[in-house]
PDB file of C-alpha atoms in Angstrom:
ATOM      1  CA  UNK S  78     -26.904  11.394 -29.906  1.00 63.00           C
ATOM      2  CA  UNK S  79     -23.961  12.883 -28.868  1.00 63.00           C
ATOM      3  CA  UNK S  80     -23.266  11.392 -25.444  1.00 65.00           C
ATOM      4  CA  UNK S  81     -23.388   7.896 -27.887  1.00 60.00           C
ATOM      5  CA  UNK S  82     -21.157   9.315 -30.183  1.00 59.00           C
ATOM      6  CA  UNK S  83     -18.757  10.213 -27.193  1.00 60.00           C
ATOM      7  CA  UNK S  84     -19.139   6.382 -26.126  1.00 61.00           C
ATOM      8  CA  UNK S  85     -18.467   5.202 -29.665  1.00 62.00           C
ATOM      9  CA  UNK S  86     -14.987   7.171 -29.544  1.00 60.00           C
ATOM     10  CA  UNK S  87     -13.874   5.908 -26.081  1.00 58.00           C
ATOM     11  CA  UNK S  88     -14.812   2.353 -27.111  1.00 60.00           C
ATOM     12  CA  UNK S  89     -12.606   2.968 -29.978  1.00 56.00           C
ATOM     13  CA  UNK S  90      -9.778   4.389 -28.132  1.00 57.00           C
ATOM     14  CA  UNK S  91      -9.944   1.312 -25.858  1.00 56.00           C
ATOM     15  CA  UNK S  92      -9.811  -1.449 -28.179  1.00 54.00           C
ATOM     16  CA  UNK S  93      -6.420  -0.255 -29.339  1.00 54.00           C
ATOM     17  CA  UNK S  94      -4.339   0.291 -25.986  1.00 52.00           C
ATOM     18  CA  UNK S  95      -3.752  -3.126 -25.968  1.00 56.00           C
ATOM     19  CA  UNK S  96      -6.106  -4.429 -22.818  1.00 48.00           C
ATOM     20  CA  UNK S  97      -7.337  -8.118 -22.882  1.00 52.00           C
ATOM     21  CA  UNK S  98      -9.801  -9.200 -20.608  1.00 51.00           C
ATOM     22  CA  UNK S  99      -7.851 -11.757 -18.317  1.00 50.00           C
ATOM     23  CA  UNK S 100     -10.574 -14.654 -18.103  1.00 51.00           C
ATOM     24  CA  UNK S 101     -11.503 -14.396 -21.925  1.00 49.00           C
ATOM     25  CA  UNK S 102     -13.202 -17.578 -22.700  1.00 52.00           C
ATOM     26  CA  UNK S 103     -14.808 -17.876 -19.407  1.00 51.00           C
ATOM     27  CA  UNK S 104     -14.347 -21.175 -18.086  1.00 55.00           C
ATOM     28  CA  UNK S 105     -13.175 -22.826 -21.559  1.00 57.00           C
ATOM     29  CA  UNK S 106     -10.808 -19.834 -21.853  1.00 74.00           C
ATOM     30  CA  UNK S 107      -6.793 -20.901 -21.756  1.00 81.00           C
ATOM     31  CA  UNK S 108      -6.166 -19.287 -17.966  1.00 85.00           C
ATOM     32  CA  UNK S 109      -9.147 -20.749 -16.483  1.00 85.00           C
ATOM     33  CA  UNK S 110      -7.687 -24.020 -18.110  1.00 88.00           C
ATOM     34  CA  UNK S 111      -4.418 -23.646 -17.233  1.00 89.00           C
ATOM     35  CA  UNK S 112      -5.387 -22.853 -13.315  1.00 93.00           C
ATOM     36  CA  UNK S 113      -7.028 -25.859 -13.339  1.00 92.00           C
ATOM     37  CA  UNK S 114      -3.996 -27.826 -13.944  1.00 94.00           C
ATOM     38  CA  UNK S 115      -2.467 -26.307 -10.744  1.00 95.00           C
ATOM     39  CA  UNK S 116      -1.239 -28.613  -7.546  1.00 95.00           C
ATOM     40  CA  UNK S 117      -0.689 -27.350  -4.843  1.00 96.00           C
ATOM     41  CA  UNK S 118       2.331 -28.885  -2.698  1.00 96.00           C
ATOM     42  CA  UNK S 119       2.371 -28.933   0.880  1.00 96.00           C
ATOM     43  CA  UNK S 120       2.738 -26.263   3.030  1.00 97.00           C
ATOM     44  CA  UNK S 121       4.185 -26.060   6.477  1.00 95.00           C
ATOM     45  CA  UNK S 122       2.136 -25.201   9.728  1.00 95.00           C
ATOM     46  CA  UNK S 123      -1.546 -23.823  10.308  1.00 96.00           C
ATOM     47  CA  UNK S 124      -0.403 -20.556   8.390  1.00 96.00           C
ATOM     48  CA  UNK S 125       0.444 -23.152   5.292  1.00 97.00           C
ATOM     49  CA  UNK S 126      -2.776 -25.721   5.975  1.00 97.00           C
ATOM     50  CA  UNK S 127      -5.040 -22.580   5.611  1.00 97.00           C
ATOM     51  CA  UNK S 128      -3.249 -21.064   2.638  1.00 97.00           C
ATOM     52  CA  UNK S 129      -3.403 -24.448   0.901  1.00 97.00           C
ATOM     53  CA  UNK S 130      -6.989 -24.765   1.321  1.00 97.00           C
ATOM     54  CA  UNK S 131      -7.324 -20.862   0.535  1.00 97.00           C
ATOM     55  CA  UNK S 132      -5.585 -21.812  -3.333  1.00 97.00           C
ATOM     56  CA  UNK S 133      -7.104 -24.966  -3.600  1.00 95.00           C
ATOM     57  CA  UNK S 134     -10.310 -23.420  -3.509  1.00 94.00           C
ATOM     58  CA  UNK S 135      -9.264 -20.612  -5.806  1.00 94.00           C
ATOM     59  CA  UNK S 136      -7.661 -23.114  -8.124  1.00 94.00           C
ATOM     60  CA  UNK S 137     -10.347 -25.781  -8.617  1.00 87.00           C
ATOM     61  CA  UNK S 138      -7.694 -28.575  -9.774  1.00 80.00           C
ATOM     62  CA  UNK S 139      -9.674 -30.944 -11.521  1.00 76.00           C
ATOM     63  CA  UNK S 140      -7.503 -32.658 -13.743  1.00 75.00           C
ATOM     64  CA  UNK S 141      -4.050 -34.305 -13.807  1.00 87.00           C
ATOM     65  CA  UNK S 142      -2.013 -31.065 -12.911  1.00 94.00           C
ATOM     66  CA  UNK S 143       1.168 -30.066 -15.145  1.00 94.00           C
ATOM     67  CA  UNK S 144       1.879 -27.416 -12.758  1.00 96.00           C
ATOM     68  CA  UNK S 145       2.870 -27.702  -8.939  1.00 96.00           C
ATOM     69  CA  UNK S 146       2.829 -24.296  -6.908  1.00 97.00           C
ATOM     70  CA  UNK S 147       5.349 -24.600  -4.410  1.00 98.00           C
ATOM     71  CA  UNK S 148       4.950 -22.283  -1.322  1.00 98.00           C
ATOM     72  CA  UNK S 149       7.219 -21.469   1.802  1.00 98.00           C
ATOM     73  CA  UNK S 150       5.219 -18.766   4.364  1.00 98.00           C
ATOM     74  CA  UNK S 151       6.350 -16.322   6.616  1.00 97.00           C
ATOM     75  CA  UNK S 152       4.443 -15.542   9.473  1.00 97.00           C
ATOM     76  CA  UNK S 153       5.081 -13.245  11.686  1.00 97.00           C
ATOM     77  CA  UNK S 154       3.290 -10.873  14.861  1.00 95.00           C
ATOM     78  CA  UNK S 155       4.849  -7.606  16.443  1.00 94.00           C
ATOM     79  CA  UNK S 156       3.389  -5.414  18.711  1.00 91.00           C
ATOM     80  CA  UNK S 157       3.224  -2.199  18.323  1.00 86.00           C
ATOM     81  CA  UNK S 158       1.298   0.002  20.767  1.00 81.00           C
ATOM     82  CA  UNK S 159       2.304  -0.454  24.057  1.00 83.00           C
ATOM     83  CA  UNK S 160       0.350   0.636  27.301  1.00 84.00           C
ATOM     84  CA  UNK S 161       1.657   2.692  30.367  1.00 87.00           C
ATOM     85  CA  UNK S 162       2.119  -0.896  32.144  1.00 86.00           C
ATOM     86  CA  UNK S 163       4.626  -1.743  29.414  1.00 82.00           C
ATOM     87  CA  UNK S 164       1.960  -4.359  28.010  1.00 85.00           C
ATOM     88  CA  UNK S 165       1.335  -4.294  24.062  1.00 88.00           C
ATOM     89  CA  UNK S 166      -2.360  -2.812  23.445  1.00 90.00           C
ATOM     90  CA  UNK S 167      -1.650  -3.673  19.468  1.00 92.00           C
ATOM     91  CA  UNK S 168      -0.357  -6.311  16.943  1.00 94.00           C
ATOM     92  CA  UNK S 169       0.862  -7.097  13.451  1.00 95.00           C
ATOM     93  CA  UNK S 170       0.351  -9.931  12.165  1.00 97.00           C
ATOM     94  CA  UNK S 171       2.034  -9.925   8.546  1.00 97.00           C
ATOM     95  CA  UNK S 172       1.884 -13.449   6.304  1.00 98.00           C
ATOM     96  CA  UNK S 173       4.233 -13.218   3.148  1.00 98.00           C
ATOM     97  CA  UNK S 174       4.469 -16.207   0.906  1.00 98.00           C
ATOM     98  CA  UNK S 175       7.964 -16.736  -1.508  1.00 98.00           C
ATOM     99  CA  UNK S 176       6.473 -19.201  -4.686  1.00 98.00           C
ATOM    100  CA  UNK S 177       7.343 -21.240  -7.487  1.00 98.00           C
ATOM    101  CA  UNK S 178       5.242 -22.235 -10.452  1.00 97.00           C
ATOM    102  CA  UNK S 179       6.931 -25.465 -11.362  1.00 97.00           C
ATOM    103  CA  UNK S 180       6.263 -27.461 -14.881  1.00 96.00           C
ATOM    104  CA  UNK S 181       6.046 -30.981 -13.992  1.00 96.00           C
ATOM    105  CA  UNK S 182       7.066 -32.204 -17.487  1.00 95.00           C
ATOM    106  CA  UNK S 183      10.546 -30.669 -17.183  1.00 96.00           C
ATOM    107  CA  UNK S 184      11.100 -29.195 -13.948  1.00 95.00           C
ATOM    108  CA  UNK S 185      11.268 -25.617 -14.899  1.00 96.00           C
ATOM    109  CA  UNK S 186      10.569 -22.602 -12.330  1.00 97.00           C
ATOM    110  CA  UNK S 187       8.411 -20.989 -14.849  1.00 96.00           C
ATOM    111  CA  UNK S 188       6.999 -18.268 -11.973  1.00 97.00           C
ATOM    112  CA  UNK S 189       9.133 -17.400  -9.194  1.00 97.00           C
ATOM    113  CA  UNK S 190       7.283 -14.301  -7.126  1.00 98.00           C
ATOM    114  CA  UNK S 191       6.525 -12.957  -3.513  1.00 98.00           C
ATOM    115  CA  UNK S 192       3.084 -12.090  -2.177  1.00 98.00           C
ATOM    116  CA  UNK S 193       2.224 -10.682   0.868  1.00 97.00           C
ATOM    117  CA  UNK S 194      -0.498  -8.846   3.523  1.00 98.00           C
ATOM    118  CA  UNK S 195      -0.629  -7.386   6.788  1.00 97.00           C
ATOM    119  CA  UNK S 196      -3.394  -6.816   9.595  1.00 96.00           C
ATOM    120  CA  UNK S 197      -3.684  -5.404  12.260  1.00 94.00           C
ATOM    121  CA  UNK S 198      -4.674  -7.080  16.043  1.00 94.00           C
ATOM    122  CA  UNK S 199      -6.132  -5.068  19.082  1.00 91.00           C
ATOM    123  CA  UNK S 200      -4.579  -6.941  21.976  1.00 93.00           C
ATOM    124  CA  UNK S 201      -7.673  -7.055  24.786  1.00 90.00           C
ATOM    125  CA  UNK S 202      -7.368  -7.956  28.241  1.00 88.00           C
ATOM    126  CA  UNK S 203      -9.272 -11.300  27.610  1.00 92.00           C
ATOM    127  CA  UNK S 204      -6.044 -14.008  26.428  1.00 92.00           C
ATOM    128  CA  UNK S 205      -8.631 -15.811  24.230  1.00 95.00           C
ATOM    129  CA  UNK S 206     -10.492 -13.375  22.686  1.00 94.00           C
ATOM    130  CA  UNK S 207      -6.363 -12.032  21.456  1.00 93.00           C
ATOM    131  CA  UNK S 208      -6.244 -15.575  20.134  1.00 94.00           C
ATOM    132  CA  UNK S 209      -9.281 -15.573  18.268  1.00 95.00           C
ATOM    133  CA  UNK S 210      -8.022 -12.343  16.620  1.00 95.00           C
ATOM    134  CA  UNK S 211      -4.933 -13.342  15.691  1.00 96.00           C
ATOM    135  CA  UNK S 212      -6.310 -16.576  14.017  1.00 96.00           C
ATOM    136  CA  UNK S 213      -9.002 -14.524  12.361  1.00 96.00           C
ATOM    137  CA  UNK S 214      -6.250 -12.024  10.973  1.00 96.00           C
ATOM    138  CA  UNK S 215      -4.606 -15.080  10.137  1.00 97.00           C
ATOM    139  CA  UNK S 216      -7.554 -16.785   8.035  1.00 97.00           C
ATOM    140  CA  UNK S 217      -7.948 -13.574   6.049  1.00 97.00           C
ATOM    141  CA  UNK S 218      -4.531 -12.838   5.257  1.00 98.00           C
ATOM    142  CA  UNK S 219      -4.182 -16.581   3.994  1.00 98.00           C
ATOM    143  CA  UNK S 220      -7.259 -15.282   1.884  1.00 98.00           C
ATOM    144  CA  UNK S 221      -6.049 -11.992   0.700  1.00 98.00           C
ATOM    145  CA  UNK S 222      -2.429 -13.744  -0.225  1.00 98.00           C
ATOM    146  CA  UNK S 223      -4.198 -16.439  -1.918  1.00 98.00           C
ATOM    147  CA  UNK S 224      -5.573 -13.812  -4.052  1.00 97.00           C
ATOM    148  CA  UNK S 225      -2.314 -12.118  -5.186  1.00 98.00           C
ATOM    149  CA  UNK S 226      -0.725 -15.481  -6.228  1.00 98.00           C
ATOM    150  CA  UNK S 227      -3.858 -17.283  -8.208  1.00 97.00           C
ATOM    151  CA  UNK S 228      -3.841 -13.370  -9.948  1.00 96.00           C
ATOM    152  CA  UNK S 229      -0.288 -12.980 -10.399  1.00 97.00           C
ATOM    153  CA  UNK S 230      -0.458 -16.770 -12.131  1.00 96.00           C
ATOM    154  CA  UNK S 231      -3.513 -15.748 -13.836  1.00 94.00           C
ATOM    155  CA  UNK S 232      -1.214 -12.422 -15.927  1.00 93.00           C
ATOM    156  CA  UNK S 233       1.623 -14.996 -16.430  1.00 94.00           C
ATOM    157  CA  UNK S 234      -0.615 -17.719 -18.115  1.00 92.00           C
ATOM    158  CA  UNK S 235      -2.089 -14.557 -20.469  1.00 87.00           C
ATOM    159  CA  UNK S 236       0.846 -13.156 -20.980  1.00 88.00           C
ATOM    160  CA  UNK S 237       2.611 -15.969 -22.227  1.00 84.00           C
ATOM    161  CA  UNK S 238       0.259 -18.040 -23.747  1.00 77.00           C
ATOM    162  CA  UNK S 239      -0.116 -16.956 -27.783  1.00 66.00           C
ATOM    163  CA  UNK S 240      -4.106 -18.198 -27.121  1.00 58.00           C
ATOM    164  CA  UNK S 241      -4.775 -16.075 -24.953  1.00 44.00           C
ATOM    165  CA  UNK S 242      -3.725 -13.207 -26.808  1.00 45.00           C
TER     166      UNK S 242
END
């Protein structure tokens, strides 16, 4: 009785702090809708071909998009440990991507934001199997940038749309 009476009071508390679930509406909501409607323009290089795809398959544009998501990546790798031979034992590879959510009715930059991630790469003394890692770091980093942008559009479309609210 009284741990639900506890419950009842948090769930209370909660409903007034002004928290809205972000994907209200489930697939009919207004930011499931409104990612929907999101192209994605070309992007530059392997980095961009895999960060496309990464959004595109975030995105699910289905319909005649009002929205174009322009992208320019940087990608870049440092080393950072280096042996007693002077050779680098360790790498950074960091992927940040400047965007643009443009309106295709008017033109307007209605988003423009930075994302970004960073891994880490044991160099090894096999030249392919460095490769492989570096393109693997790559692939997730396209992945975990992906992320931050469809989620940073995601709060913009809620926070501006007066449906969603």
């Amino acid at each position: 009785m009284r741990r639900g009476l506890v419950l009842a009071v948090l769930g209370l508390s909660l409903s007034g702090c002004g928290l809205h679930p972000l994907y209200s509406g489930g697939s009919a909501g207004t930011v499931a809708i409104t990612l929907t409607q999101v192209d994605v323009a070309p992007i530059e290089g392997k980095a961009g071909w895999l960060m496309a795809n990464a959004l595109r398959d975030r995105l699910h544009t289905d319909t005649t998009p009002r929205y174009r998501l322009e992208i320019k990546l940087d990608d870049k790798i440092i080393g950072l440990g280096v042996r007693r031979d002077d050779s680098i034992s360790r790498e950074r590879r960091t992927l940040r991507a400047r965007y643009q959510l443009v309106d295709l009715s008017n033109g307007a930059v209605l988003l423009d934001a930075a994302a970004g991630s960073d891994a880490g790469v044991d160099v090894v003394n096999s030249e392919y199997a460095t490769i492989a890692a570096e393109n693997t770091a790559l692939e997730r980093l396209s992945a975990i940038v992906a992320d931050q942008i469809v989620a940073r559009i995601a709060t913009y479309v809620q926070r501006t749309s007066p449906e969603a609210h």
